[in-house]
Structures are given as C-alpha cells and as structure tokens.
C-alpha cells in the first residue's frame, strides 16, 4: 500500500492511497476534524489496545470513513464513503485490504511522519500535537519488534 499526503492549502490536503488495482486521489478537508491527527491517535489506540478504529475524512458535504483493525498479527484497512456524518447505515464500500503491520500501517505512519516533519505553514490547517505522533512512534516500535 502506498500513501501520499499533499501540502495543506486553504483547509484541504490531497490524499492518495494506492493498493494493487485500487487508487484513491481526493482532497480532504479539516472539517469536521483534522483527519491526520485523528489517524495518528487512532493508530496509536489500535496498536495499544487492539480495538478497531474509525477515522472520518471530510469531503464537504460527504465523507470517507477509514477503519483500521487488527486480528492477531493481521491488520486491515477498510475504506467506505458516507453521505452523512456518523450514519454507518448509509455507507458504501470502496476498498478493503489485509496484511502485515509493514504492508498496511507502516505506509500511513511513514507519511504522517513525513507530513509533520515538514513545515505546515497553512493557517487553515490545525497544527498537530507532537505528543500524539511521539505516542504513535513508540507504539509502532513495539509492533515492529513483534
């Protein structure tokens, strides 16, 4: 899986996800929340507790929902489109992939590190709490060792 984040511009950031025959390229808003910081927190929670995590990506007016889950040492990524925020019954399935930590989670983690190691100078994009990224990197280091 390949993940690429663009530079924030006017409250939007380009997101590209490529996985075998699947390709997503869309601009994601920071409304209703900063999906990057939510993803960092969600992946930390997944690695720490093993509980599946849902992250909402705002398209204004619609949404994507990414679900990350773990079953033993197999991780999964699921992408759905949602017409109305928090209405799971109105979701349409787009893509699902399963694999190892390195195949599913590491591409996201590496891109979050790259995104926040650069200077995010966009006044319309919220600054992430560096402690969140630090927590994710600690949790990821433990999983890499497993």
Coordinates of C-alpha atoms in Angstrom, one line a residue:
X1 CA 0.0 0.0 0.0
X2 CA 1.3 3.5 -0.8
X3 CA 0.0 6.6 0.9
X4 CA 0.8 10.2 0.0
X5 CA -0.3 13.5 1.6
X6 CA 0.0 16.8 -0.2
X7 CA 0.7 20.2 1.3
X8 CA -2.3 21.7 3.0
X9 CA -3.9 24.6 1.1
X10 CA -6.9 26.6 2.3
X11 CA -8.0 23.9 4.7
X12 CA -7.6 21.0 2.3
X13 CA -4.9 18.4 1.7
X14 CA -4.6 15.9 -1.2
X15 CA -4.6 12.3 -0.2
X16 CA -3.5 9.4 -2.4
X17 CA -3.9 5.8 -1.5
X18 CA -2.8 3.1 -3.9
X19 CA -3.1 -0.6 -3.3
X20 CA -2.8 -3.1 -6.1
X21 CA -5.7 -2.3 -8.5
X22 CA -7.3 0.3 -6.2
X23 CA -6.4 4.0 -6.4
X24 CA -7.9 6.9 -4.4
X25 CA -7.0 10.5 -5.1
X26 CA -9.1 13.2 -3.4
X27 CA -8.8 16.4 -1.4
X28 CA -9.7 16.1 2.2
X29 CA -10.9 18.9 4.5
X30 CA -10.0 19.6 8.1
X31 CA -13.8 19.7 8.8
X32 CA -15.2 18.1 10.9
X33 CA -11.7 17.4 12.3
X34 CA -8.1 17.1 11.3
X35 CA -8.1 13.6 9.9
X36 CA -4.3 13.3 10.1
X37 CA -4.2 13.9 13.9
X38 CA -7.2 11.7 14.3
X39 CA -5.5 9.0 12.3
X40 CA -2.3 9.3 14.4
X41 CA -4.4 9.0 17.6
X42 CA -6.4 6.1 16.2
X43 CA -3.4 4.1 15.0
X44 CA -1.8 4.6 18.5
X45 CA -5.0 3.3 20.1
X46 CA -5.2 0.3 17.7
X47 CA -1.6 -0.7 18.4
X48 CA -2.0 -0.2 22.2
X49 CA -5.4 -1.8 22.7
X50 CA -6.1 -3.8 19.6
X51 CA -9.5 -2.2 19.2
X52 CA -10.6 -1.2 15.7
X53 CA -10.5 2.5 15.0
X54 CA -12.6 4.6 12.6
X55 CA -11.4 7.9 11.2
X56 CA -13.6 10.3 9.4
X57 CA -12.3 12.2 6.3
X58 CA -14.3 15.3 5.4
X59 CA -15.2 15.9 1.8
X60 CA -17.8 18.6 2.5
X61 CA -20.6 17.6 2.3
X62 CA -19.8 13.9 2.2
X63 CA -17.3 11.8 4.0
X64 CA -14.9 8.8 3.8
X65 CA -14.5 6.5 6.7
X66 CA -11.4 4.6 7.2
X67 CA -11.5 1.6 9.6
X68 CA -8.2 0.1 10.8
X69 CA -8.4 -3.2 12.7
X70 CA -6.1 -5.9 14.0
X71 CA -6.7 -9.6 14.2
X72 CA -3.8 -11.4 15.8
X73 CA -0.9 -10.2 13.6
X74 CA -3.0 -9.3 10.6
X75 CA -4.0 -5.7 10.1
X76 CA -6.9 -4.5 7.9
X77 CA -7.7 -1.2 6.2
X78 CA -11.3 -0.6 5.0
X79 CA -12.5 2.5 3.1
X80 CA -16.1 3.5 2.8
X81 CA -18.0 6.5 1.5
X82 CA -20.5 8.1 3.9
X83 CA -23.2 10.5 2.8
X84 CA -24.0 11.9 6.2
X85 CA -21.6 12.1 9.2
X86 CA -21.9 9.2 11.7
X87 CA -24.6 7.4 9.7
X88 CA -23.0 4.0 9.2
X89 CA -26.2 2.6 7.6
X90 CA -25.6 5.0 4.7
X91 CA -22.0 3.8 3.9
X92 CA -20.9 2.4 0.6
X93 CA -17.9 0.0 0.5
X94 CA -15.0 1.2 -1.6
X95 CA -12.0 -1.0 -0.7
X96 CA -10.5 -3.4 1.9
X97 CA -7.0 -4.7 2.3
X98 CA -5.4 -7.0 4.8
X99 CA -1.7 -7.6 5.5
X100 CA 1.1 -7.2 7.9
X101 CA 2.0 -4.2 10.0
X102 CA 4.5 -3.2 7.3
X103 CA 2.0 -3.6 4.5
X104 CA -1.0 -1.8 6.0
X105 CA 0.0 0.5 8.8
X106 CA 3.6 1.5 8.1
X107 CA 2.8 3.4 4.9
X108 CA 0.4 5.6 6.8
X109 CA 2.8 6.1 9.7
X110 CA 5.7 7.0 7.4
X111 CA 3.6 9.5 5.6
X112 CA 2.4 11.1 8.9
X113 CA 6.0 11.5 10.0
X114 CA 6.9 13.0 6.6
X115 CA 3.9 15.3 6.7
X116 CA 4.6 16.7 10.2
X117 CA 8.4 16.8 9.8
X118 CA 7.9 19.5 7.2
X119 CA 6.7 22.9 8.0
X120 CA 2.9 23.0 7.8
X121 CA 2.5 26.8 7.2
X122 CA -1.2 26.7 6.3
X123 CA -3.1 28.9 8.7
X124 CA -6.3 27.0 7.8
X125 CA -4.8 23.6 8.8
X126 CA -4.6 22.8 12.5
X127 CA -1.2 22.1 14.0
X128 CA -0.9 18.5 15.3
X129 CA 0.1 17.8 18.9
X130 CA 3.7 16.4 18.6
X131 CA 3.0 14.2 21.6
X132 CA 0.4 12.3 19.5
X133 CA 3.0 11.5 16.8
X134 CA 5.5 10.6 19.5
X135 CA 3.0 8.1 21.1
X136 CA 2.3 6.5 17.7
X137 CA 6.0 6.1 17.0
X138 CA 6.5 4.4 20.4
X139 CA 3.6 2.1 19.8
X140 CA 4.9 1.3 16.3
X141 CA 8.3 0.5 17.6
X142 CA 6.8 -2.2 19.9
X143 CA 4.8 -3.7 17.0
X144 CA 7.8 -3.7 14.6
X145 CA 9.7 -5.7 17.2
X146 CA 6.9 -8.3 17.4

